[in-house]
mmCIF file of C-alpha atoms in Angstrom:
data_model
loop_
_atom_site.group_PDB
_atom_site.id
_atom_site.type_symbol
_atom_site.label_atom_id
_atom_site.label_comp_id
_atom_site.label_asym_id
_atom_site.label_seq_id
_atom_site.Cartn_x
_atom_site.Cartn_y
_atom_site.Cartn_z
ATOM 1 C CA UNK A 1 9.757 -24.060 27.183
ATOM 2 C CA UNK A 2 10.807 -22.929 30.574
ATOM 3 C CA UNK A 3 7.193 -22.576 31.525
ATOM 4 C CA UNK A 4 5.302 -25.550 32.860
ATOM 5 C CA UNK A 5 2.863 -27.548 30.564
ATOM 6 C CA UNK A 6 -0.552 -25.981 30.785
ATOM 7 C CA UNK A 7 0.587 -23.003 32.802
ATOM 8 C CA UNK A 8 0.501 -19.555 31.125
ATOM 9 C CA UNK A 9 3.942 -17.655 31.260
ATOM 10 C CA UNK A 10 4.428 -14.740 33.584
ATOM 11 C CA UNK A 11 3.903 -12.327 30.655
ATOM 12 C CA UNK A 12 0.424 -13.773 29.861
ATOM 13 C CA UNK A 13 -0.732 -13.821 33.460
ATOM 14 C CA UNK A 14 0.379 -10.212 34.011
ATOM 15 C CA UNK A 15 -1.375 -9.098 30.704
ATOM 16 C CA UNK A 16 -4.616 -10.924 31.792
ATOM 17 C CA UNK A 17 -4.453 -9.240 35.184
ATOM 18 C CA UNK A 18 -3.967 -5.798 33.750
ATOM 19 C CA UNK A 19 -6.794 -6.125 31.148
ATOM 20 C CA UNK A 20 -4.392 -6.406 28.166
ATOM 21 C CA UNK A 21 -6.480 -9.169 26.725
ATOM 22 C CA UNK A 22 -8.765 -6.536 25.323
ATOM 23 C CA UNK A 23 -6.031 -4.260 23.993
ATOM 24 C CA UNK A 24 -7.159 -2.868 20.661
ATOM 25 C CA UNK A 25 -3.727 -3.524 18.983
ATOM 26 C CA UNK A 26 -3.613 -7.379 19.621
ATOM 27 C CA UNK A 27 -5.829 -8.392 16.723
ATOM 28 C CA UNK A 28 -3.992 -6.294 14.240
ATOM 29 C CA UNK A 29 -0.610 -7.444 15.485
ATOM 30 C CA UNK A 30 -1.708 -11.119 15.165
ATOM 31 C CA UNK A 31 -3.281 -10.382 11.616
ATOM 32 C CA UNK A 32 -0.154 -8.646 10.449
ATOM 33 C CA UNK A 33 2.114 -11.550 11.757
ATOM 34 C CA UNK A 34 0.016 -14.206 10.104
ATOM 35 C CA UNK A 35 0.192 -12.292 6.719
ATOM 36 C CA UNK A 36 4.030 -11.806 6.972
ATOM 37 C CA UNK A 37 4.483 -15.431 8.086
ATOM 38 C CA UNK A 38 2.566 -16.997 5.160
ATOM 39 C CA UNK A 39 3.149 -14.514 2.282
ATOM 40 C CA UNK A 40 6.549 -15.088 0.828
ATOM 41 C CA UNK A 41 8.350 -17.049 -1.810
ATOM 42 C CA UNK A 42 4.962 -19.076 -2.430
ATOM 43 C CA UNK A 43 3.464 -15.945 -4.166
ATOM 44 C CA UNK A 44 5.530 -16.212 -7.327
ATOM 45 C CA UNK A 45 6.093 -19.916 -7.184
ATOM 46 C CA UNK A 46 2.683 -21.405 -6.447
ATOM 47 C CA UNK A 47 0.174 -19.842 -8.965
ATOM 48 C CA UNK A 48 1.872 -21.324 -12.069
ATOM 49 C CA UNK A 49 2.525 -24.619 -10.258
ATOM 50 C CA UNK A 50 -1.156 -24.999 -9.117
ATOM 51 C CA UNK A 51 -2.458 -23.856 -12.589
ATOM 52 C CA UNK A 52 -0.236 -26.297 -14.390
ATOM 53 C CA UNK A 53 -1.382 -29.273 -12.172
ATOM 54 C CA UNK A 54 -5.080 -28.399 -11.524
ATOM 55 C CA UNK A 55 -6.053 -26.300 -14.692
ATOM 56 C CA UNK A 56 -9.637 -25.617 -14.492
ATOM 57 C CA UNK A 57 -9.931 -26.647 -10.749
ATOM 58 C CA UNK A 58 -7.044 -24.479 -9.532
ATOM 59 C CA UNK A 59 -9.179 -21.941 -7.583
ATOM 60 C CA UNK A 60 -11.003 -24.748 -5.897
ATOM 61 C CA UNK A 61 -7.673 -26.203 -4.855
ATOM 62 C CA UNK A 62 -6.520 -22.878 -3.485
ATOM 63 C CA UNK A 63 -9.927 -22.462 -1.505
ATOM 64 C CA UNK A 64 -9.327 -25.845 -0.047
ATOM 65 C CA UNK A 65 -5.883 -25.052 1.148
ATOM 66 C CA UNK A 66 -6.931 -21.699 2.651
ATOM 67 C CA UNK A 67 -9.728 -23.271 4.483
ATOM 68 C CA UNK A 68 -7.396 -26.068 5.881
ATOM 69 C CA UNK A 69 -4.566 -23.691 6.665
ATOM 70 C CA UNK A 70 -6.702 -21.140 8.234
ATOM 71 C CA UNK A 71 -8.296 -23.804 10.367
ATOM 72 C CA UNK A 72 -4.927 -25.052 11.559
ATOM 73 C CA UNK A 73 -3.950 -21.435 12.468
ATOM 74 C CA UNK A 74 -7.124 -20.991 14.492
ATOM 75 C CA UNK A 75 -6.666 -24.229 16.240
ATOM 76 C CA UNK A 76 -2.936 -23.508 17.155
ATOM 77 C CA UNK A 77 -3.828 -19.996 18.346
ATOM 78 C CA UNK A 78 -6.593 -21.232 20.628
ATOM 79 C CA UNK A 79 -4.422 -24.037 21.855
ATOM 80 C CA UNK A 80 -1.329 -21.857 22.980
ATOM 81 C CA UNK A 81 -3.214 -18.659 24.118
ATOM 82 C CA UNK A 82 -3.049 -19.656 27.702
ATOM 83 C CA UNK A 83 -1.062 -22.822 27.808
ATOM 84 C CA UNK A 84 2.582 -22.053 26.719
ATOM 85 C CA UNK A 85 4.646 -18.993 26.202
ATOM 86 C CA UNK A 86 5.608 -17.290 22.887
ATOM 87 C CA UNK A 87 7.827 -19.858 20.968
ATOM 88 C CA UNK A 88 7.961 -21.578 17.491
ATOM 89 C CA UNK A 89 5.734 -24.504 16.742
ATOM 90 C CA UNK A 90 8.373 -26.955 17.760
ATOM 91 C CA UNK A 91 8.668 -25.485 21.187
ATOM 92 C CA UNK A 92 4.941 -25.304 21.576
ATOM 93 C CA UNK A 93 4.220 -28.984 20.758
ATOM 94 C CA UNK A 94 7.261 -29.888 22.701
ATOM 95 C CA UNK A 95 5.741 -28.016 25.831
ATOM 96 C CA UNK A 96 2.486 -29.889 25.202
ATOM 97 C CA UNK A 97 3.595 -33.320 24.181
ATOM 98 C CA UNK A 98 7.173 -33.729 25.229
ATOM 99 C CA UNK A 99 10.623 -33.186 24.005
ATOM 100 C CA UNK A 100 10.287 -35.890 21.390
ATOM 101 C CA UNK A 101 7.691 -33.898 19.601
ATOM 102 C CA UNK A 102 9.994 -30.795 19.505
ATOM 103 C CA UNK A 103 12.820 -32.802 18.085
ATOM 104 C CA UNK A 104 10.435 -34.509 15.510
ATOM 105 C CA UNK A 105 9.235 -30.968 14.205
ATOM 106 C CA UNK A 106 12.813 -29.595 14.209
ATOM 107 C CA UNK A 107 14.073 -32.641 12.312
ATOM 108 C CA UNK A 108 11.418 -32.680 9.592
ATOM 109 C CA UNK A 109 11.704 -28.888 9.002
ATOM 110 C CA UNK A 110 15.523 -29.061 8.851
ATOM 111 C CA UNK A 111 15.299 -31.654 6.030
ATOM 112 C CA UNK A 112 12.333 -30.138 4.268
ATOM 113 C CA UNK A 113 13.931 -26.636 4.094
ATOM 114 C CA UNK A 114 16.655 -28.069 1.950
ATOM 115 C CA UNK A 115 14.221 -29.677 -0.462
ATOM 116 C CA UNK A 116 12.212 -26.454 -0.546
ATOM 117 C CA UNK A 117 15.299 -24.377 -1.585
ATOM 118 C CA UNK A 118 15.946 -26.878 -4.345
ATOM 119 C CA UNK A 119 12.373 -26.388 -5.696
ATOM 120 C CA UNK A 120 12.779 -22.606 -5.532
ATOM 121 C CA UNK A 121 15.997 -22.935 -7.507
ATOM 122 C CA UNK A 122 14.402 -25.092 -10.173
ATOM 123 C CA UNK A 123 11.486 -22.764 -10.492
ATOM 124 C CA UNK A 124 13.951 -19.785 -10.984
ATOM 125 C CA UNK A 125 15.845 -21.734 -13.503
ATOM 126 C CA UNK A 126 12.650 -22.435 -15.395
ATOM 127 C CA UNK A 127 11.791 -18.667 -15.314
ATOM 128 C CA UNK A 128 15.167 -17.925 -16.847
ATOM 129 C CA UNK A 129 14.930 -20.418 -19.477
ATOM 130 C CA UNK A 130 11.423 -19.298 -20.384
ATOM 131 C CA UNK A 131 12.670 -15.782 -20.798
ATOM 132 C CA UNK A 132 15.468 -16.996 -23.153
ATOM 133 C CA UNK A 133 13.024 -19.097 -25.329
ATOM 134 C CA UNK A 134 9.813 -17.133 -24.987
ATOM 135 C CA UNK A 135 7.986 -20.474 -24.149
ATOM 136 C CA UNK A 136 7.921 -22.986 -21.324
ATOM 137 C CA UNK A 137 11.128 -25.020 -21.445
ATOM 138 C CA UNK A 138 11.228 -28.577 -22.238
ATOM 139 C CA UNK A 139 11.612 -31.072 -19.394
ATOM 140 C CA UNK A 140 14.887 -32.684 -18.536
ATOM 141 C CA UNK A 141 18.235 -31.763 -17.030
ATOM 142 C CA UNK A 142 18.729 -28.602 -19.009
ATOM 143 C CA UNK A 143 17.989 -26.318 -16.008
ATOM 144 C CA UNK A 144 20.107 -28.219 -13.684
ATOM 145 C CA UNK A 145 23.265 -25.997 -14.089
ATOM 146 C CA UNK A 146 21.179 -22.874 -13.550
ATOM 147 C CA UNK A 147 19.440 -24.359 -10.504
ATOM 148 C CA UNK A 148 22.791 -25.445 -9.014
ATOM 149 C CA UNK A 149 24.225 -22.099 -9.779
ATOM 150 C CA UNK A 150 21.480 -20.233 -7.892
ATOM 151 C CA UNK A 151 22.049 -22.479 -4.952
ATOM 152 C CA UNK A 152 25.679 -22.011 -4.986
ATOM 153 C CA UNK A 153 25.241 -18.166 -4.976
ATOM 154 C CA UNK A 154 22.669 -18.424 -2.160
ATOM 155 C CA UNK A 155 24.832 -20.697 -0.006
ATOM 156 C CA UNK A 156 27.924 -18.392 -0.554
ATOM 157 C CA UNK A 157 25.942 -15.401 0.686
ATOM 158 C CA UNK A 158 24.589 -17.397 3.551
ATOM 159 C CA UNK A 159 28.174 -18.289 4.633
ATOM 160 C CA UNK A 160 29.232 -14.624 4.361
ATOM 161 C CA UNK A 161 28.897 -11.991 7.018
ATOM 162 C CA UNK A 162 26.309 -10.133 4.868
ATOM 163 C CA UNK A 163 23.051 -9.749 6.586
ATOM 164 C CA UNK A 164 19.937 -8.271 4.994
ATOM 165 C CA UNK A 165 18.699 -5.086 6.705
ATOM 166 C CA UNK A 166 15.506 -5.327 8.554
ATOM 167 C CA UNK A 167 13.908 -2.693 6.149
ATOM 168 C CA UNK A 168 14.817 -5.079 3.213
ATOM 169 C CA UNK A 169 13.205 -8.124 4.942
ATOM 170 C CA UNK A 170 10.077 -6.088 5.667
ATOM 171 C CA UNK A 171 9.956 -4.887 2.066
ATOM 172 C CA UNK A 172 10.697 -8.248 0.482
ATOM 173 C CA UNK A 173 7.164 -9.747 0.648
ATOM 174 C CA UNK A 174 5.923 -6.660 -1.318
ATOM 175 C CA UNK A 175 8.549 -7.302 -3.860
ATOM 176 C CA UNK A 176 7.682 -10.972 -4.142
ATOM 177 C CA UNK A 177 4.100 -9.857 -4.638
ATOM 178 C CA UNK A 178 4.843 -7.369 -7.361
ATOM 179 C CA UNK A 179 7.000 -10.028 -9.111
ATOM 180 C CA UNK A 180 4.129 -12.559 -8.758
ATOM 181 C CA UNK A 181 1.681 -10.109 -10.427
ATOM 182 C CA UNK A 182 3.971 -9.468 -13.265
ATOM 183 C CA UNK A 183 4.590 -13.241 -13.748
ATOM 184 C CA UNK A 184 0.829 -14.086 -13.809
ATOM 185 C CA UNK A 185 -0.045 -11.140 -16.160
ATOM 186 C CA UNK A 186 2.611 -11.654 -18.702
ATOM 187 C CA UNK A 187 3.180 -15.436 -18.630
ATOM 188 C CA UNK A 188 6.446 -16.040 -16.920
ATOM 189 C CA UNK A 189 7.624 -18.930 -16.571
ATOM 190 C CA UNK A 190 4.714 -19.990 -18.897
ATOM 191 C CA UNK A 191 2.017 -22.639 -18.317
ATOM 192 C CA UNK A 192 2.459 -25.723 -20.382
ATOM 193 C CA UNK A 193 -0.392 -27.189 -22.206
ATOM 194 C CA UNK A 194 -2.636 -29.633 -20.374
ATOM 195 C CA UNK A 195 -1.027 -33.128 -20.295
ATOM 196 C CA UNK A 196 2.384 -31.682 -21.271
ATOM 197 C CA UNK A 197 5.362 -32.527 -19.002
ATOM 198 C CA UNK A 198 7.719 -29.858 -17.628
ATOM 199 C CA UNK A 199 9.540 -28.967 -14.499
ATOM 200 C CA UNK A 200 6.051 -27.856 -13.254
ATOM 201 C CA UNK A 201 4.263 -31.149 -13.951
ATOM 202 C CA UNK A 202 5.488 -34.727 -13.524
ATOM 203 C CA UNK A 203 4.371 -37.367 -16.131
ATOM 204 C CA UNK A 204 2.087 -40.145 -15.474
ATOM 205 C CA UNK A 205 -0.475 -38.381 -13.266
ATOM 206 C CA UNK A 206 -4.216 -38.558 -13.966
ATOM 207 C CA UNK A 207 -6.018 -35.115 -13.822
ATOM 208 C CA UNK A 208 -7.454 -36.184 -10.467
ATOM 209 C CA UNK A 209 -4.072 -37.192 -9.095
ATOM 210 C CA UNK A 210 -2.552 -33.911 -10.259
ATOM 211 C CA UNK A 211 -5.164 -31.974 -8.261
ATOM 212 C CA UNK A 212 -4.196 -33.892 -5.134
ATOM 213 C CA UNK A 213 -0.589 -33.181 -5.763
ATOM 214 C CA UNK A 214 -1.385 -29.554 -6.236
ATOM 215 C CA UNK A 215 -3.247 -29.351 -2.920
ATOM 216 C CA UNK A 216 -0.391 -31.211 -1.206
ATOM 217 C CA UNK A 217 2.261 -28.897 -2.705
ATOM 218 C CA UNK A 218 0.343 -25.844 -1.608
ATOM 219 C CA UNK A 219 1.589 -26.554 1.989
ATOM 220 C CA UNK A 220 4.857 -24.912 0.800
ATOM 221 C CA UNK A 221 3.024 -21.680 0.569
ATOM 222 C CA UNK A 222 1.147 -22.477 3.855
ATOM 223 C CA UNK A 223 4.316 -22.756 5.936
ATOM 224 C CA UNK A 224 3.684 -19.711 8.262
ATOM 225 C CA UNK A 225 0.259 -20.449 9.521
ATOM 226 C CA UNK A 226 2.009 -21.558 12.687
ATOM 227 C CA UNK A 227 3.400 -18.115 13.484
ATOM 228 C CA UNK A 228 0.415 -17.753 15.869
ATOM 229 C CA UNK A 229 2.324 -19.851 18.461
ATOM 230 C CA UNK A 230 4.780 -16.869 18.818
ATOM 231 C CA UNK A 231 2.469 -13.942 18.439
ATOM 232 C CA UNK A 232 -0.692 -14.962 20.336
ATOM 233 C CA UNK A 233 1.019 -15.613 23.739
ATOM 234 C CA UNK A 234 3.108 -12.552 23.336
ATOM 235 C CA UNK A 235 0.242 -10.240 22.827
ATOM 236 C CA UNK A 236 -1.925 -12.016 25.367
ATOM 237 C CA UNK A 237 -5.373 -11.213 23.680
ATOM 238 C CA UNK A 238 -8.637 -12.655 24.904
ATOM 239 C CA UNK A 239 -10.394 -15.377 23.112
ATOM 240 C CA UNK A 240 -12.402 -13.027 20.875
ATOM 241 C CA UNK A 241 -9.225 -10.935 20.080
ATOM 242 C CA UNK A 242 -7.289 -14.035 19.075
ATOM 243 C CA UNK A 243 -10.120 -15.222 16.858
ATOM 244 C CA UNK A 244 -10.586 -11.751 15.267
ATOM 245 C CA UNK A 245 -6.661 -11.369 14.702
ATOM 246 C CA UNK A 246 -6.295 -14.796 13.159
ATOM 247 C CA UNK A 247 -9.466 -14.419 10.938
ATOM 248 C CA UNK A 248 -8.157 -11.044 9.725
ATOM 249 C CA UNK A 249 -4.844 -12.540 8.912
ATOM 250 C CA UNK A 250 -6.615 -15.428 7.075
ATOM 251 C CA UNK A 251 -8.618 -12.852 5.014
ATOM 252 C CA UNK A 252 -5.401 -11.010 4.069
ATOM 253 C CA UNK A 253 -3.662 -14.151 2.946
ATOM 254 C CA UNK A 254 -6.731 -15.316 1.117
ATOM 255 C CA UNK A 255 -7.036 -12.002 -0.757
ATOM 256 C CA UNK A 256 -3.562 -12.125 -1.961
ATOM 257 C CA UNK A 257 -3.404 -15.808 -2.905
ATOM 258 C CA UNK A 258 -6.895 -15.996 -4.516
ATOM 259 C CA UNK A 259 -6.266 -12.798 -6.291
ATOM 260 C CA UNK A 260 -3.098 -14.077 -7.787
ATOM 261 C CA UNK A 261 -4.692 -17.483 -8.543
ATOM 262 C CA UNK A 262 -7.659 -15.771 -10.245
ATOM 263 C CA UNK A 263 -5.535 -13.567 -12.441
ATOM 264 C CA UNK A 264 -3.355 -16.755 -13.291
ATOM 265 C CA UNK A 265 -6.580 -18.723 -14.021
ATOM 266 C CA UNK A 266 -8.364 -16.267 -16.217
ATOM 267 C CA UNK A 267 -5.237 -14.995 -18.044
ATOM 268 C CA UNK A 268 -4.518 -18.560 -19.086
ATOM 269 C CA UNK A 269 -8.202 -19.040 -20.076
ATOM 270 C CA UNK A 270 -8.082 -15.928 -22.222
ATOM 271 C CA UNK A 271 -7.435 -16.145 -26.049
ATOM 272 C CA UNK A 272 -3.852 -16.714 -26.827
ATOM 273 C CA UNK A 273 -1.784 -13.720 -27.508
ATOM 274 C CA UNK A 274 -0.257 -13.234 -31.007
ATOM 275 C CA UNK A 275 3.068 -14.006 -29.652
ATOM 276 C CA UNK A 276 5.275 -14.187 -26.529
ATOM 277 C CA UNK A 277 5.876 -11.248 -24.332
ATOM 278 C CA UNK A 278 8.678 -8.897 -25.600
ATOM 279 C CA UNK A 279 12.016 -10.157 -24.631
ATOM 280 C CA UNK A 280 12.992 -7.156 -22.430
ATOM 281 C CA UNK A 281 9.780 -7.704 -20.368
ATOM 282 C CA UNK A 282 10.471 -11.412 -20.035
ATOM 283 C CA UNK A 283 14.064 -10.877 -18.917
ATOM 284 C CA UNK A 284 12.982 -8.079 -16.486
ATOM 285 C CA UNK A 285 10.548 -10.432 -14.895
ATOM 286 C CA UNK A 286 12.902 -13.456 -14.950
ATOM 287 C CA UNK A 287 15.832 -11.413 -13.342
ATOM 288 C CA UNK A 288 13.510 -9.846 -10.787
ATOM 289 C CA UNK A 289 12.180 -13.311 -9.864
ATOM 290 C CA UNK A 290 15.710 -14.707 -9.564
ATOM 291 C CA UNK A 291 16.854 -11.834 -7.235
ATOM 292 C CA UNK A 292 13.792 -12.114 -4.952
ATOM 293 C CA UNK A 293 13.743 -15.956 -4.765
ATOM 294 C CA UNK A 294 17.581 -16.243 -4.342
ATOM 295 C CA UNK A 295 17.292 -13.807 -1.364
ATOM 296 C CA UNK A 296 14.643 -16.176 0.040
ATOM 297 C CA UNK A 297 17.100 -19.133 -0.481
ATOM 298 C CA UNK A 298 19.740 -17.162 1.460
ATOM 299 C CA UNK A 299 17.612 -16.741 4.544
ATOM 300 C CA UNK A 300 16.018 -20.116 4.436
ATOM 301 C CA UNK A 301 19.457 -21.892 4.217
ATOM 302 C CA UNK A 302 20.331 -20.043 7.353
ATOM 303 C CA UNK A 303 17.129 -20.949 9.018
ATOM 304 C CA UNK A 304 17.500 -24.688 8.100
ATOM 305 C CA UNK A 305 21.044 -24.674 9.587
ATOM 306 C CA UNK A 306 19.661 -22.968 12.726
ATOM 307 C CA UNK A 307 16.912 -25.532 13.096
ATOM 308 C CA UNK A 308 19.391 -28.272 12.556
ATOM 309 C CA UNK A 309 21.637 -26.945 15.181
ATOM 310 C CA UNK A 310 18.848 -27.448 17.753
ATOM 311 C CA UNK A 311 19.001 -31.255 17.049
ATOM 312 C CA UNK A 312 22.018 -31.791 19.141
ATOM 313 C CA UNK A 313 22.287 -31.009 22.841
ATOM 314 C CA UNK A 314 24.843 -28.222 22.557
ATOM 315 C CA UNK A 315 22.668 -26.272 20.241
ATOM 316 C CA UNK A 316 19.098 -26.812 21.486
ATOM 317 C CA UNK A 317 18.880 -23.549 23.488
ATOM 318 C CA UNK A 318 21.438 -21.307 21.574
ATOM 319 C CA UNK A 319 19.769 -18.087 20.713
ATOM 320 C CA UNK A 320 22.658 -15.754 20.936
ATOM 321 C CA UNK A 321 24.753 -16.730 17.921
ATOM 322 C CA UNK A 322 23.921 -18.169 14.540
ATOM 323 C CA UNK A 323 24.718 -21.734 13.323
ATOM 324 C CA UNK A 324 28.148 -22.835 12.569
ATOM 325 C CA UNK A 325 29.522 -22.164 9.081
ATOM 326 C CA UNK A 326 30.160 -25.931 8.615
ATOM 327 C CA UNK A 327 26.432 -26.603 9.314
ATOM 328 C CA UNK A 328 25.326 -23.944 6.855
ATOM 329 C CA UNK A 329 27.608 -25.505 4.252
ATOM 330 C CA UNK A 330 26.261 -28.897 4.958
ATOM 331 C CA UNK A 331 22.774 -27.588 4.418
ATOM 332 C CA UNK A 332 23.847 -25.995 1.094
ATOM 333 C CA UNK A 333 25.225 -29.381 0.032
ATOM 334 C CA UNK A 334 21.891 -31.011 0.910
ATOM 335 C CA UNK A 335 20.073 -28.414 -1.176
ATOM 336 C CA UNK A 336 22.295 -29.086 -4.145
ATOM 337 C CA UNK A 337 21.773 -32.839 -3.824
ATOM 338 C CA UNK A 338 18.075 -32.421 -3.849
ATOM 339 C CA UNK A 339 18.272 -30.192 -6.864
ATOM 340 C CA UNK A 340 20.452 -32.855 -8.566
ATOM 341 C CA UNK A 341 17.926 -35.586 -7.712
ATOM 342 C CA UNK A 342 15.107 -33.433 -9.042
ATOM 343 C CA UNK A 343 16.565 -33.159 -12.567
ATOM 344 C CA UNK A 344 13.711 -34.350 -14.691
ATOM 345 C CA UNK A 345 9.919 -33.875 -15.194
ATOM 346 C CA UNK A 346 7.987 -32.321 -12.354
ATOM 347 C CA UNK A 347 10.985 -31.240 -10.336
ATOM 348 C CA UNK A 348 9.322 -28.235 -8.686
ATOM 349 C CA UNK A 349 6.048 -29.840 -7.352
ATOM 350 C CA UNK A 350 7.768 -33.018 -6.296
ATOM 351 C CA UNK A 351 10.493 -31.155 -4.357
ATOM 352 C CA UNK A 352 7.803 -29.027 -2.869
ATOM 353 C CA UNK A 353 6.554 -32.013 -1.212
ATOM 354 C CA UNK A 354 9.425 -31.792 1.238
ATOM 355 C CA UNK A 355 8.325 -28.630 2.998
ATOM 356 C CA UNK A 356 4.677 -29.714 2.529
ATOM 357 C CA UNK A 357 5.307 -33.038 4.473
ATOM 358 C CA UNK A 358 7.078 -31.039 7.204
ATOM 359 C CA UNK A 359 4.110 -28.722 7.549
ATOM 360 C CA UNK A 360 1.641 -31.666 7.618
ATOM 361 C CA UNK A 361 3.814 -33.288 10.411
ATOM 362 C CA UNK A 362 4.093 -30.079 12.374
ATOM 363 C CA UNK A 363 0.376 -29.355 12.073
ATOM 364 C CA UNK A 364 -0.591 -32.862 12.912
ATOM 365 C CA UNK A 365 1.362 -32.771 16.114
ATOM 366 C CA UNK A 366 -0.289 -29.394 16.855
ATOM 367 C CA UNK A 367 -3.623 -31.148 16.315
ATOM 368 C CA UNK A 368 -2.637 -34.092 18.446
ATOM 369 C CA UNK A 369 -1.737 -31.658 21.272
ATOM 370 C CA UNK A 370 -5.091 -30.128 20.999
ATOM 371 C CA UNK A 371 -6.588 -33.551 21.334
ATOM 372 C CA UNK A 372 -4.584 -34.314 24.312
ATOM 373 C CA UNK A 373 -4.439 -30.965 26.228
ATOM 374 C CA UNK A 374 -7.432 -29.094 24.813
ATOM 375 C CA UNK A 375 -11.042 -28.839 26.004
ATOM 376 C CA UNK A 376 -13.963 -30.540 24.206
ATOM 377 C CA UNK A 377 -14.175 -28.094 21.272
ATOM 378 C CA UNK A 378 -10.419 -28.147 20.715
ATOM 379 C CA UNK A 379 -10.402 -31.939 20.815
ATOM 380 C CA UNK A 380 -13.106 -32.197 18.306
ATOM 381 C CA UNK A 381 -11.288 -29.624 16.001
ATOM 382 C CA UNK A 382 -7.975 -31.564 16.491
ATOM 383 C CA UNK A 383 -9.533 -34.894 15.448
ATOM 384 C CA UNK A 384 -11.096 -33.325 12.347
ATOM 385 C CA UNK A 385 -7.963 -31.628 11.240
ATOM 386 C CA UNK A 386 -5.952 -34.913 11.790
ATOM 387 C CA UNK A 387 -8.493 -36.736 9.674
ATOM 388 C CA UNK A 388 -8.187 -34.127 6.841
ATOM 389 C CA UNK A 389 -4.399 -34.208 6.926
ATOM 390 C CA UNK A 390 -4.253 -37.870 6.849
ATOM 391 C CA UNK A 391 -6.719 -38.119 3.997
ATOM 392 C CA UNK A 392 -4.856 -35.561 1.854
ATOM 393 C CA UNK A 393 -1.591 -37.430 2.550
ATOM 394 C CA UNK A 394 -2.938 -40.799 1.639
ATOM 395 C CA UNK A 395 -4.673 -39.513 -1.531
ATOM 396 C CA UNK A 396 -1.489 -37.553 -2.509
ATOM 397 C CA UNK A 397 0.694 -40.800 -2.133
ATOM 398 C CA UNK A 398 -1.826 -42.854 -4.047
ATOM 399 C CA UNK A 399 -1.869 -40.447 -6.869
ATOM 400 C CA UNK A 400 1.982 -40.375 -7.132
ATOM 401 C CA UNK A 401 2.152 -44.137 -7.203
ATOM 402 C CA UNK A 402 -0.624 -44.453 -9.764
ATOM 403 C CA UNK A 403 -2.915 -46.469 -7.494
#
């Protein structure tokens, strides 16, 4: 945020002067970053959650999320292209709206990441229980020891000097995708019958309300649309190159998520198999899911601690060293507290509302920045996105409280 509001950084000015805005590699770099930013732990987690909540309307819910998330990504890319330097969403909205906006985004994401890891741990525990029983586990606190154990392992690794090699981090989304394909094909962790309660479905929701909850929870899989605030100013493409790159990224994300959702949907609609999958296959999928998702918990705990460290003056501009071990441990305790609070029906989608709420706040502030700092087109787009985000939030809250 060293550059002035509304003034492009030196890197962007030099790129424009040298004609780098038309560089052929910029759209592919943007598209690749969007895909890497969005595709992650949501690939194995969200298809069964959305199918459990939305059932016959799951593909419609996915399409609505992709349309909204892609629109947010395009808006943010157009907003930051010449106005701010390459930085995370918090820094971008801070540069455009003020320091309070940066602190607000950091605060909500720091808290939301802890709830998100609790949701991942509960989902992993559900997979392991389903592998043992060959059927979706009954709701209740039976998965709590497993969920807490997964979080304890993740926090212990996060506190250790161990760092995943860059090659492992690059390969991890592919591993998550392979695990997701296996889960949707062979029924792990299993989709409960319509109206049944489980860790994937809270009680008391109408079918209509469950669909709104599914759409809101999908923002967990949509955390990452905002990566354009870093890659677009860094690559300094022109307006067409920016739009092309983001659209290619949206298409890649849509192909993966809709492909997984379609397989999940039609596999669940197929005639029932004569029995559960063989135990070795169930356990292979469950263990692979646990390994991949626990690795995401490790890096996300560190990320949450790093975000939290920016909330106090001494840590706001620290980039050369990671967060203090005490802060990582505090984040781990918060994750376990959320997991404990989620012991019951619908733990996974309800805990996913934490990162979903953070994404909505961050994207709403980005849309507000477009309304305040953008031209006529960006202002209209910002107003439209604010109205949609507000509507989804209100309808989700109404469905949860039975209004």
